[in-house]
Amino acid sequence: MNDTASTARDSASTDPGGKPGRIGDVILRVENITMRFGGVKAISDVSFDIRKGEVRSIIGPNGAGKSSMLNVVNGFYQPQEGSIWYNGKTYSPMRPHDAASNGIARTFQNIALFKGMTTLDNIMTGRILKQKASLLEQAFYIGRGRSEELEHREFVEEVIDFLEIQAIRKTPVGRLPYGLQKRVELGRALAAQPTLLLLDEPMAGMNLEEKEDMSRFIIDVNEHFGTTIALIEHDMGVVMDLSDRVVVLDHGSLLADGTPDEVRKNQAVIDAYLGVAHD
Amino acid sequence: MFYREAGQFKTSYAADQQMLPIPMDRYFVIGVVLVAAILIPAFGSQYWIESIMVPVLILSIAAMGLNILTGYAGQLSLGTGGFMAAGAYMSYKVATNMPDFLPVWIPVLVGGLFAAAVGIAFGLPSLRIKGFYLAVATLAAQFFLLWLFQSIPWFVNNSVSGVPSAPPTTILGYHVTGAQAIPEAKYLFVLTFVVILAIIARNMARSRVGRSWMAIRDMDIAAELIGIRPLQTKLSAFAISSFYCGVAGALWSFCYINTVEPTAFDIGRSFDVLFMVIIGGLGSVLGAFLGAAFIFLLPIFLNNVPGWFGLEIATDIVAHLEFMIFGAAIIFFLIVEPHGLARLWQIAKEKLRLWPFPH
């Protein structure tokens, strides 16, 4: 990991009050979610919360229900039981459009970019809910049809600068290497200026250097834009360094919930997932 | 194009987001439109204008329409002929029943809007079914619509033959539709629609609506999760695509065949337009024009080739050869360049940019 970043972060998270200053109130509560696919229980009665401004990780072995959990939070899966409380409203269930229009954006485990479109167009799609021009204005490229395009292009260029992908602006994303595609996908999520950003294994399949870059982007997004982040990741070094609090799932049930240190020392978590170093 | 894209720096996003950001492209397209609008009607022969330019331009409109649906929004459709018929019959009905002082482009637009409404109705299954299954659903539209217009005499003002002549209408005293109109007037009337609809298609492709279509085409699940509503997006593609087809159908009846008849819009027409889109290039406005010209002109070209070499071949053999060569050309194209003529043009430009150096 990037040393300076993690030390800065450590000092921030050991605030005397126990709670770091950048972290606010609870903005999302997952309440007793149970999700079944036929006879398989992917998630059973899981509850946890996410506070404003924190980096919240969800970890667990394969098949623990982590991705399903994110899919429930942004409405792609509709669970049989339970509800999502988000920003003062209870959704049971959350619907994709509710999630998107209330500032929940996400990236996917298997990249889900629009392969035939350029990097620029892909990131511009992240702004779609903020564009209000009528069809006629768009058809003739007048009024808001034109001014919105320019205004959102300007914002998208800031995202492109931030992610350092200026050179591939006009390249169709299907031609980009994996690491860059992951970055473009993060860009598309950021373009929506989300309140809550769900990242599903943003570093899967990356080499050390790419992981370091991605970690830096995640920290910057969290600290500079104040975006709340829910993260699924298998690299424990990354998880323990980045997260403020960690949820551990196993076989669809909540195994532990707490700070990285608490989770690391939890015997159930060690048995189910982390394991111990053999002497 | 012997010009360079290197060194053309943009200093504002407005300049970078123009429809044709490279000045040379812009001058070239403006030049083509000027030639089409001034030189061709002034110097082109009657046969050339009436029998080649007019139908190619009208089919380009239909191809642009299908390209919006299939190329941009990724929804396969075989109902193009039916939507064209919807436009033709409704604009005939309006043209023959409206007060004289209304301009002639109104019935054409109303025909387009009617086709758009029909397109929305037949687009509804697209939320549930995809790919070949959707193609079959749109095939139902093709047959149902033709049957409908043949069965309800109201559409043709209870005409006895069922195949009425296109109504003669005028702009500034010149006939632009029907049998009396001179080819140049029809041609300019059609060209106006082509230019405006092409500009609109390009504008939509670079705006929110175009990006929503492409997002649905490339990854519908991700599109839905970033807030694009699949039903509205697909239906808007069906509506706008059918609008283009409806306008093309109205113009086809009014300015080319001069009658309103179902055989002009049969399943063969749907396939023709689909071939135009595939061969021209999916997701490209330029491709619609290239495809329409290719599909319409290749048979004429093949028909004339033996004559140029002084070969005396029986007309029936020529006709069969035409089918065979045409079929082979389509298969060859699909294998060699599945992205169509528009992509070939792009590759040629990329190669010429480096020429004569290999890298």
XYZ file of C-alpha atoms in Angstrom:
638
model
C 0.000 0.000 0.000
C 0.916 3.596 -0.391
C 2.639 4.390 2.892
C 1.971 8.096 3.213
C -1.677 7.641 2.389
C -2.216 4.921 4.927
C -0.429 6.759 7.739
C -2.422 9.900 7.071
C -5.517 7.824 7.182
C -4.549 5.995 10.340
C -4.065 9.263 12.192
C -7.433 10.449 10.923
C -9.237 7.376 12.075
C -7.729 7.401 15.566
C -9.643 10.488 16.483
C -9.912 10.938 20.288
C -13.708 10.879 20.103
C -13.485 7.392 18.704
C -15.287 8.581 15.579
C -13.292 10.407 12.898
C -14.412 13.912 11.997
C -15.196 13.158 8.375
C -17.724 10.509 9.384
C -21.266 11.658 10.027
C -24.609 10.055 10.775
C -26.012 6.843 9.408
C -27.198 7.353 5.822
C -28.117 3.806 4.934
C -29.419 0.927 7.014
C -29.809 -2.569 5.687
C -32.629 -4.032 7.754
C -33.112 -7.782 8.136
C -32.541 -8.594 4.487
C -33.268 -12.152 3.399
C -32.729 -13.068 -0.229
C -33.483 -16.474 -1.709
C -32.893 -17.831 -5.184
C -35.269 -20.760 -5.329
C -34.164 -22.959 -2.433
C -30.808 -21.257 -1.989
C -30.590 -18.631 0.707
C -28.040 -16.122 -0.555
C -28.543 -13.708 2.324
C -30.304 -14.515 5.578
C -31.458 -11.835 7.945
C -28.530 -9.451 7.536
C -28.569 -5.965 9.039
C -25.881 -3.323 9.174
C -25.561 0.401 8.585
C -23.366 2.745 6.621
C -22.396 6.148 8.004
C -21.940 9.245 5.937
C -18.378 9.727 4.735
C -17.014 6.365 5.782
C -15.435 3.579 3.792
C -17.414 0.492 4.652
C -16.088 -2.847 3.480
C -17.991 -6.071 2.990
C -15.759 -9.107 3.090
C -16.230 -12.831 3.235
C -15.377 -16.026 1.390
C -16.706 -16.739 -2.112
C -20.445 -17.230 -2.155
C -20.928 -15.392 1.115
C -23.518 -13.085 -0.445
C -21.395 -9.936 -0.755
C -22.294 -9.074 -4.336
C -25.904 -10.058 -3.705
C -25.883 -7.600 -0.818
C -24.732 -4.756 -3.083
C -27.297 -5.806 -5.667
C -29.993 -5.540 -3.001
C -28.747 -2.111 -1.914
C -28.987 -0.640 -5.392
C -32.178 -2.411 -6.310
C -30.964 -4.880 -8.891
C -32.126 -7.757 -6.671
C -35.366 -7.486 -4.800
C -35.146 -9.456 -1.569
C -38.032 -11.497 -0.173
C -37.730 -9.954 3.274
C -36.299 -6.832 4.818
C -35.924 -3.270 3.700
C -33.374 -0.590 2.955
C -33.510 2.651 4.904
C -31.734 5.356 2.962
C -31.585 9.072 3.689
C -34.771 9.183 5.744
C -36.867 6.908 3.563
C -37.556 3.191 3.773
C -37.480 1.242 0.537
C -38.829 -2.290 0.521
C -37.547 -3.133 -1.874
C -35.226 -0.566 -3.422
C -35.679 -0.211 -7.191
C -32.792 0.494 -9.597
C -34.206 3.826 -10.650
C -34.798 4.924 -7.021
C -31.216 4.065 -6.202
C -29.746 5.853 -9.220
C -31.840 8.973 -8.826
C -31.068 9.203 -5.094
C -27.325 9.207 -5.565
C -26.330 5.557 -5.298
C -23.824 4.627 -8.011
C -21.824 1.469 -8.423
C -19.180 -0.433 -10.324
C -19.371 -4.107 -11.164
C -17.278 -7.148 -10.422
C -17.215 -8.083 -14.100
C -16.820 -4.804 -15.906
C -20.162 -3.599 -17.228
C -19.106 -0.777 -19.509
C -20.799 0.113 -22.776
C -18.214 -1.470 -25.041
C -19.150 0.209 -28.293
C -18.944 3.712 -26.849
C -15.903 5.883 -26.204
C -14.512 6.567 -22.734
C -15.993 10.039 -22.916
C -19.472 8.779 -23.861
C -19.345 6.100 -21.183
C -18.594 8.639 -18.488
C -21.197 11.000 -19.957
C -23.838 8.306 -19.407
C -23.167 8.768 -15.696
C -24.691 12.253 -16.066
C -27.847 11.043 -17.790
C -30.137 11.608 -14.812
C -28.933 15.206 -14.565
C -29.759 16.010 -18.188
C -33.214 17.447 -18.662
C -33.226 18.664 -22.268
C -36.312 17.714 -24.263
C -36.092 15.507 -27.319
C -36.598 18.478 -29.650
C -33.802 20.430 -27.987
C -31.538 17.433 -28.434
C -32.646 16.780 -32.009
C -31.768 20.300 -33.085
C -28.907 20.735 -30.595
C -30.343 24.013 -29.372
C -31.152 25.485 -25.976
C -30.581 23.018 -23.174
C -29.737 20.324 -25.723
C -26.510 22.206 -26.404
C -25.828 23.952 -23.107
C -26.292 20.767 -21.068
C -23.913 18.837 -23.280
C -21.232 21.475 -22.747
C -21.865 21.831 -19.039
C -21.745 18.085 -18.400
C -18.766 17.665 -20.676
C -16.934 20.092 -18.431
C -17.746 18.032 -15.358
C -16.848 14.806 -17.121
C -13.505 16.300 -18.085
C -12.843 16.931 -14.389
C -13.506 13.261 -13.707
C -11.222 12.326 -16.591
C -8.475 14.580 -15.187
C -8.958 13.136 -11.731
C -8.611 9.558 -12.984
C -5.752 10.500 -15.327
C -7.355 8.983 -18.411
C -7.113 12.002 -20.711
C -5.268 10.043 -23.394
C -8.054 7.492 -23.904
C -10.901 9.997 -23.967
C -11.979 9.111 -27.493
C -11.064 5.434 -27.524
C -13.905 2.893 -27.619
C -13.676 1.175 -24.232
C -13.802 -2.285 -25.784
C -10.244 -1.685 -26.982
C -8.867 -0.679 -23.581
C -6.882 -2.967 -21.284
C -8.608 -4.350 -18.197
C -7.087 -1.972 -15.650
C -8.116 1.089 -17.623
C -11.613 -0.286 -18.139
C -11.961 -0.592 -14.372
C -10.886 3.029 -14.088
C -13.385 4.171 -16.732
C -16.104 2.309 -14.882
C -15.179 4.149 -11.682
C -15.320 7.344 -13.735
C -18.831 6.573 -14.933
C -19.961 6.043 -11.345
C -18.216 9.235 -10.180
C -19.787 11.290 -12.963
C -23.137 10.814 -11.249
C -21.684 12.636 -8.188
C -22.973 9.875 -5.955
C -23.644 10.222 -2.236
C -22.999 6.519 -1.846
C -20.612 4.665 -4.118
C -20.756 0.870 -4.232
C -17.553 -0.743 -5.488
C -17.698 -4.446 -6.268
C -14.129 -5.761 -6.241
C -12.541 -2.705 -7.809
C -9.101 -4.309 -7.649
C -9.834 -7.845 -8.760
C -7.285 -9.044 -11.268
C -5.026 -6.027 -10.922
C -1.285 -5.973 -10.371
C 0.298 -4.185 -7.419
C 0.800 -0.905 -9.232
C -2.756 -0.803 -10.523
C -4.031 -1.643 -7.052
C -2.045 1.217 -5.583
C -3.485 3.616 -8.156
C -7.006 2.397 -7.519
C -6.562 2.655 -3.727
C -5.353 6.213 -4.140
C -8.422 7.063 -6.236
C -10.728 5.520 -3.643
C -9.103 7.478 -0.811
C -9.227 10.689 -2.830
C -12.877 10.206 -3.747
C -13.704 9.583 -0.109
C -11.661 12.415 1.383
C -11.951 15.142 -1.237
C -15.524 14.654 -2.378
C -16.797 13.250 0.936
C -18.372 10.322 -0.918
C -19.465 7.411 1.228
C -18.060 4.171 -0.096
C -19.171 0.582 0.307
C -16.458 -1.731 -0.896
C -16.220 -5.432 -1.613
C -12.638 -6.588 -1.852
C -10.621 -9.744 -1.325
C -7.233 -8.123 -0.787
C -7.118 -7.944 3.018
C -4.233 -5.484 3.000
C -6.340 -3.061 0.991
C -9.488 -3.655 3.019
C -7.856 -3.206 6.416
C -5.994 -0.072 5.316
C -8.873 1.665 3.560
C -11.892 0.810 5.647
C -13.343 2.560 8.632
C -15.612 -0.375 9.425
C -15.902 -3.863 8.030
C -18.873 -6.212 7.673
C -18.041 -9.896 7.420
C -20.522 -12.219 5.731
C -20.324 -15.988 5.562
C -22.884 -18.280 3.932
C -25.273 -15.351 3.726
C -25.173 -14.532 7.438
C -23.568 -11.693 9.272
C -20.448 -13.019 10.982
C -18.946 -9.855 12.386
C -19.215 -6.095 12.146
C -16.661 -3.602 13.441
C -13.443 -1.716 12.872
C -10.687 -3.463 10.926
C -8.860 -4.228 14.171
C -11.884 -5.769 15.838
C -12.649 -7.855 12.783
C -9.040 -9.008 12.478
C -9.090 -10.295 16.037
C -12.532 -11.908 15.838
C -12.105 -15.664 16.192
C -15.138 -16.525 14.037
C -13.780 -14.406 11.194
C -10.337 -15.961 11.477
C -11.869 -19.442 11.336
C -14.199 -18.718 8.435
C -12.132 -16.482 6.245
C -8.884 -14.890 7.307
C -7.144 -17.998 8.574
C -3.946 -17.972 10.587
C -0.349 -17.949 9.532
C 1.098 -21.410 9.879
C 4.379 -21.595 11.726
C -9.302 12.406 -47.704
C -5.825 13.799 -48.050
C -5.759 15.894 -44.986
C -4.425 15.508 -41.493
C -6.306 15.243 -38.261
C -3.076 15.840 -36.349
C -2.458 19.378 -35.238
C -6.137 20.266 -35.139
C -6.373 21.415 -31.578
C -9.613 22.442 -29.977
C -9.643 25.128 -27.354
C -13.227 24.731 -26.190
C -15.566 21.833 -25.561
C -18.040 23.441 -27.935
C -15.482 23.158 -30.745
C -14.693 19.575 -29.796
C -18.347 18.555 -29.661
C -19.347 19.844 -33.066
C -21.139 17.463 -35.349
C -18.047 17.325 -37.566
C -15.133 18.528 -35.474
C -12.633 18.513 -38.330
C -13.025 21.560 -40.610
C -12.147 19.556 -43.730
C -14.980 17.119 -43.035
C -17.305 20.026 -42.545
C -16.371 21.682 -45.833
C -16.620 18.338 -47.595
C -20.129 17.623 -46.310
C -21.297 21.175 -47.063
C -19.825 20.743 -50.541
C -21.676 17.472 -51.081
C -24.963 19.034 -49.972
C -24.418 22.032 -52.288
C -23.643 19.762 -55.228
C -26.720 17.698 -54.425
C -28.921 20.781 -54.100
C -27.636 22.867 -57.032
C -25.514 20.994 -59.558
C -27.495 17.750 -59.733
C -30.906 19.346 -60.401
C -29.282 21.835 -62.805
C -27.263 19.368 -64.874
C -28.414 15.843 -63.989
C -30.457 13.904 -66.516
C -34.125 13.256 -65.825
C -33.579 9.515 -65.646
C -30.699 9.916 -63.194
C -32.676 12.196 -60.904
C -36.030 10.478 -61.049
C -35.013 6.836 -61.076
C -31.825 6.850 -59.038
C -31.330 9.895 -56.830
C -34.905 10.116 -55.536
C -35.287 6.453 -54.509
C -31.766 6.263 -53.066
C -32.406 9.344 -50.940
C -35.782 8.071 -49.745
C -34.335 4.681 -48.877
C -31.539 6.463 -46.984
C -34.201 7.984 -44.746
C -35.677 4.547 -44.068
C -32.175 3.172 -43.470
C -31.397 5.999 -41.038
C -34.619 5.110 -39.246
C -33.834 1.419 -38.968
C -30.268 2.292 -38.013
C -31.573 4.241 -35.028
C -33.489 1.189 -33.877
C -31.071 -1.587 -34.797
C -27.708 0.145 -34.966
C -28.005 2.521 -32.024
C -30.586 0.923 -29.746
C -29.769 -2.689 -30.672
C -33.361 -3.785 -31.316
C -33.681 -5.968 -34.402
C -36.701 -5.122 -36.551
C -38.228 -6.632 -39.668
C -41.249 -4.333 -39.627
C -39.719 -1.482 -41.632
C -42.038 -2.031 -44.606
C -45.081 -1.975 -42.336
C -43.996 1.282 -40.685
C -43.310 2.806 -44.109
C -46.805 1.772 -45.194
C -48.280 3.367 -42.065
C -46.622 6.652 -43.030
C -47.680 6.390 -46.670
C -51.340 5.587 -46.009
C -51.817 8.145 -43.246
C -50.149 10.931 -45.202
C -52.326 10.078 -48.210
C -55.393 10.300 -46.023
C -54.314 13.654 -44.625
C -53.180 15.087 -47.975
C -56.477 14.314 -49.643
C -58.607 15.677 -46.804
C -56.795 18.770 -45.616
C -57.595 22.340 -46.668
C -55.621 23.482 -49.715
C -53.757 26.283 -48.001
C -51.846 23.890 -45.722
C -48.307 23.160 -46.946
C -47.540 19.751 -48.406
C -44.953 18.773 -45.816
C -47.666 18.597 -43.169
C -49.194 15.301 -44.387
C -45.715 13.814 -44.657
C -44.973 14.737 -41.047
C -48.380 13.512 -39.873
C -47.676 10.223 -41.658
C -44.382 10.045 -39.796
C -46.060 10.731 -36.453
C -48.710 8.086 -37.120
C -45.967 5.585 -37.964
C -44.234 6.585 -34.711
C -47.389 5.787 -32.731
C -47.683 2.442 -34.522
C -43.989 1.820 -33.804
C -44.516 2.428 -30.099
C -47.355 -0.093 -30.041
C -45.249 -2.763 -31.726
C -42.213 -1.826 -29.643
C -43.934 -2.743 -26.387
C -42.851 -6.421 -26.546
C -39.206 -5.288 -26.730
C -39.066 -4.919 -22.957
C -39.565 -8.652 -22.575
C -38.097 -10.198 -25.702
C -34.796 -9.684 -27.430
C -32.887 -10.541 -30.583
C -34.473 -12.988 -32.999
C -37.662 -13.245 -30.976
C -38.148 -9.495 -31.226
C -37.486 -9.731 -34.969
C -40.353 -12.203 -35.232
C -42.606 -9.899 -33.205
C -41.843 -7.031 -35.583
C -42.457 -9.374 -38.509
C -46.003 -9.628 -37.169
C -46.182 -5.821 -37.455
C -45.122 -6.066 -41.086
C -47.887 -8.472 -42.055
C -50.563 -7.075 -39.787
C -50.104 -3.477 -40.948
C -50.191 -4.332 -44.656
C -53.307 -6.414 -44.097
C -54.884 -3.558 -42.125
C -54.302 -0.925 -44.807
C -55.587 -3.237 -47.515
C -58.663 -4.189 -45.533
C -59.853 -0.782 -44.383
C -60.930 1.323 -47.369
C -61.086 4.422 -45.157
C -57.339 4.869 -45.573
C -57.656 5.189 -49.354
C -60.875 7.249 -49.290
C -62.900 4.189 -50.360
C -61.082 4.103 -53.690
C -62.430 1.276 -55.848
C -59.074 -0.002 -57.062
C -57.528 0.254 -53.606
C -54.436 1.678 -55.259
C -55.012 5.427 -55.489
C -52.630 7.833 -57.188
C -50.531 10.069 -55.015
C -52.269 13.436 -54.571
C -50.752 16.261 -56.612
C -49.562 18.985 -54.263
C -47.629 22.133 -54.868
C -45.094 24.376 -53.171
C -44.850 27.932 -54.589
C -46.845 26.835 -57.592
C -44.560 23.899 -58.442
C -45.873 20.362 -58.240
C -43.716 18.393 -55.833
C -45.700 15.180 -55.511
C -47.793 13.049 -57.812
C -47.399 12.287 -61.493
C -47.426 15.887 -62.752
C -44.411 16.976 -60.734
C -41.143 17.411 -62.594
C -38.270 15.239 -61.297
C -36.198 18.211 -60.133
C -38.999 19.478 -57.880
C -39.579 16.049 -56.342
C -35.873 15.609 -55.876
C -35.426 18.906 -54.045
C -38.468 18.162 -51.888
C -37.000 14.784 -50.901
C -33.519 16.238 -50.440
C -34.840 18.769 -47.924
C -36.219 15.972 -45.773
C -33.009 13.970 -46.109
C -30.777 16.849 -44.999
C -32.947 17.807 -42.037
C -33.464 14.217 -40.868
C -29.755 13.417 -41.233
C -28.847 16.429 -39.096
C -31.398 15.385 -36.491
C -30.070 11.816 -36.478
C -26.510 13.033 -35.925
C -27.643 15.389 -33.169
C -29.541 12.663 -31.366
C -26.587 10.312 -31.660
C -24.342 12.759 -29.811
C -26.906 13.709 -27.155
C -28.382 12.065 -24.094
C -30.989 10.125 -26.050
C -28.353 8.607 -28.351
C -26.148 7.622 -25.443
C -29.139 6.020 -23.696
C -29.851 3.948 -26.812
C -26.257 2.806 -27.100
C -26.098 2.045 -23.383
C -29.183 -0.168 -23.672
C -27.661 -1.819 -26.731
C -24.280 -2.514 -25.139
C -25.270 -3.536 -21.591
C -28.910 -3.159 -20.674
C -28.484 -4.173 -17.024
C -25.767 -1.616 -16.330
C -27.811 0.991 -18.195
C -30.786 0.353 -15.945
C -28.625 0.604 -12.829
C -27.290 4.029 -13.772
C -30.835 5.270 -14.098
C -31.752 4.741 -17.745
C -35.315 3.474 -17.975
C -35.273 0.536 -20.417
C -38.906 0.754 -21.515
C -38.904 4.478 -22.273
C -35.552 4.265 -24.019
C -36.528 1.353 -26.231
C -39.909 2.874 -27.025
C -38.301 6.201 -27.928
C -36.030 4.322 -30.333
C -39.054 2.547 -31.825
C -40.977 5.817 -32.108
C -38.199 7.827 -33.740
C -37.150 4.979 -35.985
C -40.728 4.489 -37.149
C -41.088 8.228 -37.668
C -38.181 8.119 -40.118
C -39.643 5.040 -41.810
C -43.066 6.684 -42.003
C -41.654 9.801 -43.646
C -39.722 7.578 -46.056
C -42.890 5.617 -46.867
C -44.865 8.798 -47.515
C -42.155 10.172 -49.797
C -41.827 6.817 -51.559
C -45.530 6.929 -52.436
C -45.742 10.644 -53.185
C -42.481 11.281 -54.993
C -41.269 8.000 -56.429
C -43.945 5.457 -57.344
C -46.768 8.042 -57.420
C -49.310 5.573 -56.057
C -50.207 4.356 -52.610
C -50.025 0.598 -52.788
C -49.226 -2.218 -50.375
C -46.836 -4.109 -52.661
C -44.330 -1.270 -52.365
C -43.993 -1.985 -48.662
C -43.871 -5.761 -48.537
C -41.477 -7.923 -46.560
C -38.886 -7.590 -49.343
C -38.677 -3.868 -48.616
C -38.067 -4.589 -44.926
C -35.196 -6.902 -45.798
C -33.773 -4.426 -48.323
C -33.602 -1.737 -45.669
C -32.119 -4.168 -43.144
C -29.397 -5.101 -45.667
C -28.716 -1.417 -46.246
C -28.179 -0.894 -42.541
C -25.967 -3.964 -42.154
C -23.879 -3.336 -45.247
C -23.697 0.407 -44.740
C -22.678 0.059 -41.124
C -24.640 -0.323 -37.909
C -24.672 2.769 -35.751
C -23.588 5.219 -38.435
C -25.564 7.886 -40.274
C -23.079 7.866 -43.136
C -23.603 4.106 -43.356
C -27.304 4.586 -44.098
C -26.438 6.546 -47.232
C -23.672 4.192 -48.343
C -25.882 1.159 -47.733
C -28.874 2.609 -49.582
C -26.712 3.536 -52.564
C -24.992 0.139 -52.568
C -28.159 -1.971 -52.356
C -30.078 0.126 -54.852
C -27.282 0.718 -57.362
C -25.571 -2.668 -57.394
C -28.379 -4.403 -59.340
C -28.474 -1.541 -61.853
C -24.700 -1.706 -62.179
C -24.720 -5.484 -62.629
C -27.456 -5.124 -65.199
C -25.347 -2.775 -67.292
C -21.955 -4.452 -67.023
C -22.460 -7.023 -69.839
C -23.499 -4.237 -72.185
C -20.273 -2.312 -71.611
C -18.228 -5.285 -72.734
C -20.435 -5.906 -75.746
C -21.653 -9.203 -74.346
C -25.023 -10.366 -75.533
C -26.582 -12.185 -72.592
C -30.224 -13.083 -72.416
C -32.095 -10.866 -69.978
C -33.281 -13.771 -67.857
C -29.689 -14.930 -67.360
C -28.684 -11.383 -66.467
C -31.448 -11.300 -63.901
C -30.307 -14.573 -62.355
C -26.654 -13.534 -62.415
C -27.677 -10.353 -60.705
C -29.207 -12.294 -57.821
C -26.173 -14.541 -57.502
C -23.592 -11.767 -57.577
C -25.691 -9.664 -55.270
C -25.997 -12.473 -52.747
C -22.289 -13.268 -52.976
C -21.409 -9.600 -52.480
C -23.511 -9.421 -49.327
C -21.947 -12.571 -47.872
C -18.462 -11.352 -48.822
C -19.114 -8.060 -47.074
C -20.432 -9.623 -43.931
C -17.374 -11.859 -43.653
C -14.722 -9.311 -44.570
C -16.145 -6.260 -42.867
C -19.059 -6.903 -40.540
C -19.110 -3.238 -39.544
C -20.020 -2.226 -43.051
C -19.001 0.336 -45.594
C -18.829 3.144 -43.044
C -16.149 1.214 -41.153
C -14.241 0.539 -44.409
C -14.264 4.261 -45.076
C -12.890 4.893 -41.591
C -10.149 2.298 -42.076
C -9.233 3.807 -45.429
C -8.878 7.193 -43.755
C -6.717 5.746 -40.993
C -4.478 4.025 -43.540
C -4.180 7.131 -45.688
C -3.218 9.163 -42.665
C -0.032 7.126 -42.354
C 0.485 6.458 -46.036
C 3.041 5.760 -47.476
C 4.612 4.716 -44.197
C 3.534 1.436 -42.638
C 3.416 2.736 -39.048
